[in-house]
């Protein structure tokens, strides 16, 4: 089940279908602040989609003892999309004492969407021992640096972490979205609780890199249009099953999204 979840999360990222519709929170850094302040050498920009060797080299440099699950590698190819998904597992640890399934940490997707570079990390708090722990940027520093190195082009490997760590994090576990312009592109981070998890306080975290904020907004609009289309095509039985897993606030928001999707179709 965990394999399926993580593969889905990463696939969603590369196809630009992930994204919560809540407002940005925290401090938006101005482009002026992020103008090149040094003339030093920047991080190299790996060729996209990322090769397995490039990903493994980055893991080794950060001391992350994660393996790429060979049977979980997914190639994505379409008219305007060319990408690849890698899923990370523990080389020894299993999901439980009675299981032979590998313990998973998350996944990374990279590729070209309409010729523009995109990279996304999909992570789950349980794989990093953070279920029920108050959210803190420091706990995710290595993963943020991993994404920074894999996307490349930044002034140094901690640029993205420093920008994100200045953003305020609410004390609750509500769905949130942050965005920061950087010296090389734009980073969007999303967090959302996993309601179906038996573990209290479990959430998913997406760290997404785009060439620019404009590129991100374009992909967000496409995501919204695809989401609305899927809601219109969803059967009543599927809607009911999904709503059984939601609290009252989530049900209200879900019904509102369905109504908006139907209104959009009527407007077309």
PDB file of C-alpha atoms in Angstrom:
ATOM      1  CA  UNK A   1       0.000   0.000   0.000  1.00  0.00           C
ATOM      2  CA  UNK A   2       2.809   2.374   0.865  1.00  0.00           C
ATOM      3  CA  UNK A   3       4.469   1.716  -2.503  1.00  0.00           C
ATOM      4  CA  UNK A   4       1.284   2.641  -4.307  1.00  0.00           C
ATOM      5  CA  UNK A   5       0.874   5.813  -2.265  1.00  0.00           C
ATOM      6  CA  UNK A   6       4.392   7.074  -2.904  1.00  0.00           C
ATOM      7  CA  UNK A   7       4.324   6.223  -6.595  1.00  0.00           C
ATOM      8  CA  UNK A   8       1.062   8.125  -6.867  1.00  0.00           C
ATOM      9  CA  UNK A   9       2.432  11.118  -4.995  1.00  0.00           C
ATOM     10  CA  UNK A  10       5.458  11.427  -7.249  1.00  0.00           C
ATOM     11  CA  UNK A  11       3.467  10.852 -10.417  1.00  0.00           C
ATOM     12  CA  UNK A  12       1.119  13.603  -9.353  1.00  0.00           C
ATOM     13  CA  UNK A  13       4.040  15.980  -8.925  1.00  0.00           C
ATOM     14  CA  UNK A  14       5.664  15.496 -12.336  1.00  0.00           C
ATOM     15  CA  UNK A  15       2.332  15.811 -14.106  1.00  0.00           C
ATOM     16  CA  UNK A  16       1.624  19.018 -12.182  1.00  0.00           C
ATOM     17  CA  UNK A  17      -1.575  17.586 -10.725  1.00  0.00           C
ATOM     18  CA  UNK A  18      -0.637  18.119  -7.088  1.00  0.00           C
ATOM     19  CA  UNK A  19      -1.530  21.303  -5.247  1.00  0.00           C
ATOM     20  CA  UNK A  20      -3.787  22.431  -2.460  1.00  0.00           C
ATOM     21  CA  UNK A  21      -6.067  25.352  -3.114  1.00  0.00           C
ATOM     22  CA  UNK A  22      -5.328  27.127   0.172  1.00  0.00           C
ATOM     23  CA  UNK A  23      -3.679  30.528   0.240  1.00  0.00           C
ATOM     24  CA  UNK A  24       0.064  30.969   0.549  1.00  0.00           C
ATOM     25  CA  UNK A  25       1.216  31.531   4.100  1.00  0.00           C
ATOM     26  CA  UNK A  26       4.454  32.966   5.387  1.00  0.00           C
ATOM     27  CA  UNK A  27       6.780  35.551   3.937  1.00  0.00           C
ATOM     28  CA  UNK A  28       7.205  35.939   0.197  1.00  0.00           C
ATOM     29  CA  UNK A  29      10.758  36.918  -0.650  1.00  0.00           C
ATOM     30  CA  UNK A  30      11.104  39.614  -3.273  1.00  0.00           C
ATOM     31  CA  UNK A  31      13.011  39.051  -6.502  1.00  0.00           C
ATOM     32  CA  UNK A  32      15.163  42.068  -5.659  1.00  0.00           C
ATOM     33  CA  UNK A  33      16.348  40.362  -2.478  1.00  0.00           C
ATOM     34  CA  UNK A  34      17.307  37.333  -4.506  1.00  0.00           C
ATOM     35  CA  UNK A  35      19.304  39.063  -7.206  1.00  0.00           C
ATOM     36  CA  UNK A  36      22.697  37.464  -7.650  1.00  0.00           C
ATOM     37  CA  UNK A  37      24.774  38.668  -4.744  1.00  0.00           C
ATOM     38  CA  UNK A  38      27.938  36.850  -5.650  1.00  0.00           C
ATOM     39  CA  UNK A  39      29.775  35.976  -8.799  1.00  0.00           C
ATOM     40  CA  UNK A  40      30.826  32.616  -7.389  1.00  0.00           C
ATOM     41  CA  UNK A  41      30.283  29.321  -9.103  1.00  0.00           C
ATOM     42  CA  UNK A  42      26.745  27.959  -8.875  1.00  0.00           C
ATOM     43  CA  UNK A  43      25.642  24.378  -8.349  1.00  0.00           C
ATOM     44  CA  UNK A  44      25.736  22.314 -11.556  1.00  0.00           C
ATOM     45  CA  UNK A  45      22.426  21.720 -13.355  1.00  0.00           C
ATOM     46  CA  UNK A  46      21.940  18.003 -14.067  1.00  0.00           C
ATOM     47  CA  UNK A  47      20.352  16.975 -17.340  1.00  0.00           C
ATOM     48  CA  UNK A  48      16.623  16.285 -17.054  1.00  0.00           C
ATOM     49  CA  UNK A  49      15.076  13.766 -16.659  1.00  0.00           C
ATOM     50  CA  UNK A  50      17.595  12.786 -13.984  1.00  0.00           C
ATOM     51  CA  UNK A  51      19.705   9.695 -14.469  1.00  0.00           C
ATOM     52  CA  UNK A  52      19.934   7.079 -11.731  1.00  0.00           C
ATOM     53  CA  UNK A  53      23.657   7.792 -11.319  1.00  0.00           C
ATOM     54  CA  UNK A  54      23.042  11.504 -10.649  1.00  0.00           C
ATOM     55  CA  UNK A  55      20.447  10.698  -7.973  1.00  0.00           C
ATOM     56  CA  UNK A  56      22.670   8.109  -6.309  1.00  0.00           C
ATOM     57  CA  UNK A  57      25.628  10.510  -6.286  1.00  0.00           C
ATOM     58  CA  UNK A  58      23.507  13.158  -4.515  1.00  0.00           C
ATOM     59  CA  UNK A  59      22.335  10.603  -1.930  1.00  0.00           C
ATOM     60  CA  UNK A  60      25.938   9.548  -1.279  1.00  0.00           C
ATOM     61  CA  UNK A  61      27.127  13.154  -0.916  1.00  0.00           C
ATOM     62  CA  UNK A  62      24.449  13.790   1.728  1.00  0.00           C
ATOM     63  CA  UNK A  63      25.137  10.513   3.529  1.00  0.00           C
ATOM     64  CA  UNK A  64      21.594   9.240   2.918  1.00  0.00           C
ATOM     65  CA  UNK A  65      21.592   5.437   2.996  1.00  0.00           C
ATOM     66  CA  UNK A  66      18.606   5.143   0.650  1.00  0.00           C
ATOM     67  CA  UNK A  67      18.274   2.756  -2.246  1.00  0.00           C
ATOM     68  CA  UNK A  68      16.372   3.402  -5.459  1.00  0.00           C
ATOM     69  CA  UNK A  69      13.708   0.722  -5.780  1.00  0.00           C
ATOM     70  CA  UNK A  70      14.431  -0.744  -9.205  1.00  0.00           C
ATOM     71  CA  UNK A  71      10.939  -2.194  -9.666  1.00  0.00           C
ATOM     72  CA  UNK A  72       9.367   1.172  -8.855  1.00  0.00           C
ATOM     73  CA  UNK A  73      11.143   3.277 -11.522  1.00  0.00           C
ATOM     74  CA  UNK A  74       8.531   4.843 -13.779  1.00  0.00           C
ATOM     75  CA  UNK A  75       9.091   6.536 -17.116  1.00  0.00           C
ATOM     76  CA  UNK A  76       6.609   9.254 -18.061  1.00  0.00           C
ATOM     77  CA  UNK A  77       6.239  10.242 -21.696  1.00  0.00           C
ATOM     78  CA  UNK A  78       3.610  12.311 -23.464  1.00  0.00           C
ATOM     79  CA  UNK A  79       3.127  15.023 -26.039  1.00  0.00           C
ATOM     80  CA  UNK A  80       4.577  17.741 -23.785  1.00  0.00           C
ATOM     81  CA  UNK A  81       5.940  15.718 -20.840  1.00  0.00           C
ATOM     82  CA  UNK A  82       9.115  13.663 -20.506  1.00  0.00           C
ATOM     83  CA  UNK A  83      10.059  12.518 -17.034  1.00  0.00           C
ATOM     84  CA  UNK A  84      11.117   9.781 -14.645  1.00  0.00           C
ATOM     85  CA  UNK A  85      10.156   8.773 -11.095  1.00  0.00           C
ATOM     86  CA  UNK A  86      12.467   7.149  -8.552  1.00  0.00           C
ATOM     87  CA  UNK A  87      11.198   5.750  -5.244  1.00  0.00           C
ATOM     88  CA  UNK A  88      13.535   5.537  -2.241  1.00  0.00           C
ATOM     89  CA  UNK A  89      13.631   2.580   0.143  1.00  0.00           C
ATOM     90  CA  UNK A  90      15.798   1.321   2.969  1.00  0.00           C
ATOM     91  CA  UNK A  91      18.364  -1.283   1.813  1.00  0.00           C
ATOM     92  CA  UNK A  92      17.675  -3.480   4.877  1.00  0.00           C
ATOM     93  CA  UNK A  93      14.697  -2.282   6.928  1.00  0.00           C
ATOM     94  CA  UNK A  94      11.176  -3.555   6.198  1.00  0.00           C
ATOM     95  CA  UNK A  95       7.805  -1.938   6.877  1.00  0.00           C
ATOM     96  CA  UNK A  96       7.227  -4.178   9.905  1.00  0.00           C
ATOM     97  CA  UNK A  97       8.688  -7.252  11.588  1.00  0.00           C
ATOM     98  CA  UNK A  98       6.171  -9.481   9.838  1.00  0.00           C
ATOM     99  CA  UNK A  99       6.592  -7.884   6.421  1.00  0.00           C
ATOM    100  CA  UNK A 100       9.042  -8.453   3.593  1.00  0.00           C
ATOM    101  CA  UNK A 101       8.096  -5.155   1.927  1.00  0.00           C
ATOM    102  CA  UNK A 102      10.899  -2.572   1.943  1.00  0.00           C
ATOM    103  CA  UNK A 103      10.654   0.503   4.158  1.00  0.00           C
ATOM    104  CA  UNK A 104      10.045   3.555   1.976  1.00  0.00           C
ATOM    105  CA  UNK A 105      11.301   7.113   2.476  1.00  0.00           C
ATOM    106  CA  UNK A 106       9.731   8.956  -0.478  1.00  0.00           C
ATOM    107  CA  UNK A 107      10.244   9.625  -4.144  1.00  0.00           C
ATOM    108  CA  UNK A 108      11.596  12.134  -6.626  1.00  0.00           C
ATOM    109  CA  UNK A 109      10.255  12.983 -10.048  1.00  0.00           C
ATOM    110  CA  UNK A 110      12.067  15.081 -12.633  1.00  0.00           C
ATOM    111  CA  UNK A 111      11.444  16.024 -16.205  1.00  0.00           C
ATOM    112  CA  UNK A 112      10.542  18.515 -18.868  1.00  0.00           C
ATOM    113  CA  UNK A 113       6.981  19.813 -19.076  1.00  0.00           C
ATOM    114  CA  UNK A 114       6.499  21.780 -22.293  1.00  0.00           C
ATOM    115  CA  UNK A 115      10.284  22.153 -22.411  1.00  0.00           C
ATOM    116  CA  UNK A 116      10.590  23.551 -18.877  1.00  0.00           C
ATOM    117  CA  UNK A 117      12.444  21.818 -16.063  1.00  0.00           C
ATOM    118  CA  UNK A 118      10.436  20.587 -13.092  1.00  0.00           C
ATOM    119  CA  UNK A 119      11.446  18.539 -10.070  1.00  0.00           C
ATOM    120  CA  UNK A 120       9.360  17.292  -7.151  1.00  0.00           C
ATOM    121  CA  UNK A 121      10.124  15.409  -3.964  1.00  0.00           C
ATOM    122  CA  UNK A 122       7.204  13.548  -2.373  1.00  0.00           C
ATOM    123  CA  UNK A 123       7.786  12.598   1.265  1.00  0.00           C
ATOM    124  CA  UNK A 124       5.788  11.166   4.140  1.00  0.00           C
ATOM    125  CA  UNK A 125       6.347  12.034   7.795  1.00  0.00           C
ATOM    126  CA  UNK A 126       6.117   8.389   8.912  1.00  0.00           C
ATOM    127  CA  UNK A 127       9.121   7.384   6.846  1.00  0.00           C
ATOM    128  CA  UNK A 128      11.220   9.958   8.684  1.00  0.00           C
ATOM    129  CA  UNK A 129       9.946   9.364  12.222  1.00  0.00           C
ATOM    130  CA  UNK A 130       8.020  12.640  12.315  1.00  0.00           C
ATOM    131  CA  UNK A 131       4.432  11.476  12.871  1.00  0.00           C
ATOM    132  CA  UNK A 132       2.821  13.659  15.522  1.00  0.00           C
ATOM    133  CA  UNK A 133       5.921  15.860  15.806  1.00  0.00           C
ATOM    134  CA  UNK A 134       5.379  19.629  15.354  1.00  0.00           C
ATOM    135  CA  UNK A 135       6.440  20.661  11.863  1.00  0.00           C
ATOM    136  CA  UNK A 136       9.904  22.230  11.700  1.00  0.00           C
ATOM    137  CA  UNK A 137      11.927  23.100   8.613  1.00  0.00           C
ATOM    138  CA  UNK A 138      15.071  21.802  10.305  1.00  0.00           C
ATOM    139  CA  UNK A 139      13.662  18.252  10.371  1.00  0.00           C
ATOM    140  CA  UNK A 140      13.400  18.333   6.573  1.00  0.00           C
ATOM    141  CA  UNK A 141      16.708  20.093   5.862  1.00  0.00           C
ATOM    142  CA  UNK A 142      18.469  17.126   4.248  1.00  0.00           C
ATOM    143  CA  UNK A 143      15.517  16.483   1.950  1.00  0.00           C
ATOM    144  CA  UNK A 144      15.344  20.159   0.951  1.00  0.00           C
ATOM    145  CA  UNK A 145      19.087  20.152   0.231  1.00  0.00           C
ATOM    146  CA  UNK A 146      18.652  16.947  -1.789  1.00  0.00           C
ATOM    147  CA  UNK A 147      16.071  18.671  -3.989  1.00  0.00           C
ATOM    148  CA  UNK A 148      18.320  21.731  -4.290  1.00  0.00           C
ATOM    149  CA  UNK A 149      21.263  19.651  -5.515  1.00  0.00           C
ATOM    150  CA  UNK A 150      19.163  17.627  -7.939  1.00  0.00           C
ATOM    151  CA  UNK A 151      17.562  20.710  -9.508  1.00  0.00           C
ATOM    152  CA  UNK A 152      20.815  22.657  -9.534  1.00  0.00           C
ATOM    153  CA  UNK A 153      21.747  26.168 -10.563  1.00  0.00           C
ATOM    154  CA  UNK A 154      21.515  27.723  -7.093  1.00  0.00           C
ATOM    155  CA  UNK A 155      24.216  29.781  -5.395  1.00  0.00           C
ATOM    156  CA  UNK A 156      24.825  27.004  -2.858  1.00  0.00           C
ATOM    157  CA  UNK A 157      23.125  23.885  -1.537  1.00  0.00           C
ATOM    158  CA  UNK A 158      21.513  25.657   1.440  1.00  0.00           C
ATOM    159  CA  UNK A 159      19.918  28.555  -0.468  1.00  0.00           C
ATOM    160  CA  UNK A 160      16.466  26.959  -0.646  1.00  0.00           C
ATOM    161  CA  UNK A 161      16.551  25.778   2.971  1.00  0.00           C
ATOM    162  CA  UNK A 162      17.470  29.246   4.224  1.00  0.00           C
ATOM    163  CA  UNK A 163      14.616  30.847   2.239  1.00  0.00           C
ATOM    164  CA  UNK A 164      12.046  28.318   3.452  1.00  0.00           C
ATOM    165  CA  UNK A 165      13.212  28.391   7.077  1.00  0.00           C
ATOM    166  CA  UNK A 166      12.246  32.078   7.251  1.00  0.00           C
ATOM    167  CA  UNK A 167       8.589  31.186   6.630  1.00  0.00           C
ATOM    168  CA  UNK A 168       6.292  30.894   9.630  1.00  0.00           C
ATOM    169  CA  UNK A 169       4.617  27.545  10.269  1.00  0.00           C
ATOM    170  CA  UNK A 170       1.185  27.452  11.977  1.00  0.00           C
ATOM    171  CA  UNK A 171       0.841  25.198  15.015  1.00  0.00           C
ATOM    172  CA  UNK A 172      -2.051  23.180  13.555  1.00  0.00           C
ATOM    173  CA  UNK A 173      -1.879  20.408  10.950  1.00  0.00           C
ATOM    174  CA  UNK A 174      -4.025  22.124   8.323  1.00  0.00           C
ATOM    175  CA  UNK A 175      -3.252  21.877   4.625  1.00  0.00           C
ATOM    176  CA  UNK A 176      -0.743  24.528   3.764  1.00  0.00           C
ATOM    177  CA  UNK A 177       1.190  25.854   0.808  1.00  0.00           C
ATOM    178  CA  UNK A 178       4.312  28.006   0.765  1.00  0.00           C
ATOM    179  CA  UNK A 179       6.114  29.590  -2.165  1.00  0.00           C
ATOM    180  CA  UNK A 180       9.451  31.375  -2.457  1.00  0.00           C
ATOM    181  CA  UNK A 181      11.191  32.894  -5.501  1.00  0.00           C
ATOM    182  CA  UNK A 182      14.883  32.041  -5.572  1.00  0.00           C
ATOM    183  CA  UNK A 183      18.030  33.016  -7.427  1.00  0.00           C
ATOM    184  CA  UNK A 184      17.275  30.110  -9.764  1.00  0.00           C
ATOM    185  CA  UNK A 185      13.567  29.578 -10.311  1.00  0.00           C
ATOM    186  CA  UNK A 186      10.790  29.070  -7.793  1.00  0.00           C
ATOM    187  CA  UNK A 187      10.123  26.597  -4.973  1.00  0.00           C
ATOM    188  CA  UNK A 188       6.647  25.591  -3.851  1.00  0.00           C
ATOM    189  CA  UNK A 189       6.158  23.446  -0.731  1.00  0.00           C
ATOM    190  CA  UNK A 190       2.870  21.787   0.195  1.00  0.00           C
ATOM    191  CA  UNK A 191       1.865  19.905   3.307  1.00  0.00           C
ATOM    192  CA  UNK A 192      -1.293  17.917   3.939  1.00  0.00           C
ATOM    193  CA  UNK A 193      -2.502  15.423   6.540  1.00  0.00           C
ATOM    194  CA  UNK A 194      -3.024  11.796   5.477  1.00  0.00           C
ATOM    195  CA  UNK A 195      -6.488  11.177   6.866  1.00  0.00           C
ATOM    196  CA  UNK A 196      -6.552   7.437   6.101  1.00  0.00           C
ATOM    197  CA  UNK A 197      -3.345   6.727   8.030  1.00  0.00           C
ATOM    198  CA  UNK A 198      -3.680   4.757  11.299  1.00  0.00           C
ATOM    199  CA  UNK A 199      -0.822   6.833  12.704  1.00  0.00           C
ATOM    200  CA  UNK A 200      -1.837  10.103  14.353  1.00  0.00           C
ATOM    201  CA  UNK A 201      -0.323  13.270  12.926  1.00  0.00           C
ATOM    202  CA  UNK A 202       0.945  11.709   9.682  1.00  0.00           C
ATOM    203  CA  UNK A 203       1.266  14.041   6.701  1.00  0.00           C
ATOM    204  CA  UNK A 204       2.648  14.220   3.185  1.00  0.00           C
ATOM    205  CA  UNK A 205       5.126  16.879   2.104  1.00  0.00           C
ATOM    206  CA  UNK A 206       5.823  17.955  -1.473  1.00  0.00           C
ATOM    207  CA  UNK A 207       8.857  20.084  -2.404  1.00  0.00           C
ATOM    208  CA  UNK A 208       8.469  21.335  -5.974  1.00  0.00           C
ATOM    209  CA  UNK A 209      10.913  23.261  -8.172  1.00  0.00           C
ATOM    210  CA  UNK A 210       9.935  25.306 -11.244  1.00  0.00           C
ATOM    211  CA  UNK A 211      11.830  27.572 -13.625  1.00  0.00           C
ATOM    212  CA  UNK A 212       9.810  30.614 -12.495  1.00  0.00           C
ATOM    213  CA  UNK A 213       6.801  31.632 -10.427  1.00  0.00           C
ATOM    214  CA  UNK A 214       4.929  32.260 -13.684  1.00  0.00           C
ATOM    215  CA  UNK A 215       5.641  28.675 -14.720  1.00  0.00           C
ATOM    216  CA  UNK A 216       4.305  27.464 -11.368  1.00  0.00           C
ATOM    217  CA  UNK A 217       1.096  29.506 -11.715  1.00  0.00           C
ATOM    218  CA  UNK A 218       0.532  28.097 -15.216  1.00  0.00           C
ATOM    219  CA  UNK A 219       0.905  24.546 -13.940  1.00  0.00           C
ATOM    220  CA  UNK A 220      -1.398  25.300 -11.006  1.00  0.00           C
ATOM    221  CA  UNK A 221      -4.099  26.477 -13.406  1.00  0.00           C
ATOM    222  CA  UNK A 222      -3.716  23.302 -15.477  1.00  0.00           C
ATOM    223  CA  UNK A 223      -3.941  21.271 -12.274  1.00  0.00           C
ATOM    224  CA  UNK A 224      -7.163  23.006 -11.308  1.00  0.00           C
ATOM    225  CA  UNK A 225      -8.712  22.380 -14.720  1.00  0.00           C
ATOM    226  CA  UNK A 226      -7.777  18.679 -14.602  1.00  0.00           C
ATOM    227  CA  UNK A 227      -9.102  18.362 -11.052  1.00  0.00           C
ATOM    228  CA  UNK A 228     -12.409  19.947 -12.062  1.00  0.00           C
ATOM    229  CA  UNK A 229     -12.716  17.583 -15.021  1.00  0.00           C
ATOM    230  CA  UNK A 230     -12.122  14.563 -12.787  1.00  0.00           C
ATOM    231  CA  UNK A 231     -14.698  15.777 -10.278  1.00  0.00           C
ATOM    232  CA  UNK A 232     -17.294  16.155 -13.033  1.00  0.00           C
ATOM    233  CA  UNK A 233     -16.574  12.632 -14.272  1.00  0.00           C
ATOM    234  CA  UNK A 234     -16.471  11.024 -10.809  1.00  0.00           C
ATOM    235  CA  UNK A 235     -19.275   8.572 -10.039  1.00  0.00           C
ATOM    236  CA  UNK A 236     -21.647   9.197  -7.134  1.00  0.00           C
ATOM    237  CA  UNK A 237     -20.440   5.988  -5.487  1.00  0.00           C
ATOM    238  CA  UNK A 238     -16.814   7.165  -5.552  1.00  0.00           C
ATOM    239  CA  UNK A 239     -17.818  10.531  -4.116  1.00  0.00           C
ATOM    240  CA  UNK A 240     -19.625   8.846  -1.231  1.00  0.00           C
ATOM    241  CA  UNK A 241     -16.683   6.566  -0.474  1.00  0.00           C
ATOM    242  CA  UNK A 242     -14.294   9.523  -0.422  1.00  0.00           C
ATOM    243  CA  UNK A 243     -16.576  11.544   1.832  1.00  0.00           C
ATOM    244  CA  UNK A 244     -16.708   8.703   4.348  1.00  0.00           C
ATOM    245  CA  UNK A 245     -13.005   9.333   4.987  1.00  0.00           C
ATOM    246  CA  UNK A 246     -13.411  13.099   5.460  1.00  0.00           C
ATOM    247  CA  UNK A 247     -14.223  15.243   8.461  1.00  0.00           C
ATOM    248  CA  UNK A 248     -16.989  17.849   8.231  1.00  0.00           C
ATOM    249  CA  UNK A 249     -14.751  20.678   7.041  1.00  0.00           C
ATOM    250  CA  UNK A 250     -13.239  18.479   4.318  1.00  0.00           C
ATOM    251  CA  UNK A 251     -16.691  17.346   3.178  1.00  0.00           C
ATOM    252  CA  UNK A 252     -17.824  20.949   2.917  1.00  0.00           C
ATOM    253  CA  UNK A 253     -14.771  21.887   0.853  1.00  0.00           C
ATOM    254  CA  UNK A 254     -15.153  18.779  -1.356  1.00  0.00           C
ATOM    255  CA  UNK A 255     -18.788  19.569  -2.108  1.00  0.00           C
ATOM    256  CA  UNK A 256     -17.855  23.172  -2.864  1.00  0.00           C
ATOM    257  CA  UNK A 257     -15.194  21.990  -5.336  1.00  0.00           C
ATOM    258  CA  UNK A 258     -17.746  19.720  -7.040  1.00  0.00           C
ATOM    259  CA  UNK A 259     -20.180  22.631  -7.313  1.00  0.00           C
ATOM    260  CA  UNK A 260     -17.472  24.891  -8.777  1.00  0.00           C
ATOM    261  CA  UNK A 261     -16.508  22.190 -11.286  1.00  0.00           C
ATOM    262  CA  UNK A 262     -20.117  21.827 -12.413  1.00  0.00           C
ATOM    263  CA  UNK A 263     -20.512  25.599 -12.714  1.00  0.00           C
ATOM    264  CA  UNK A 264     -17.356  25.758 -14.813  1.00  0.00           C
ATOM    265  CA  UNK A 265     -18.771  23.137 -17.197  1.00  0.00           C
ATOM    266  CA  UNK A 266     -22.033  25.094 -17.472  1.00  0.00           C
ATOM    267  CA  UNK A 267     -20.040  28.230 -18.245  1.00  0.00           C
ATOM    268  CA  UNK A 268     -18.170  26.432 -21.022  1.00  0.00           C
TER     269      UNK A 268
END
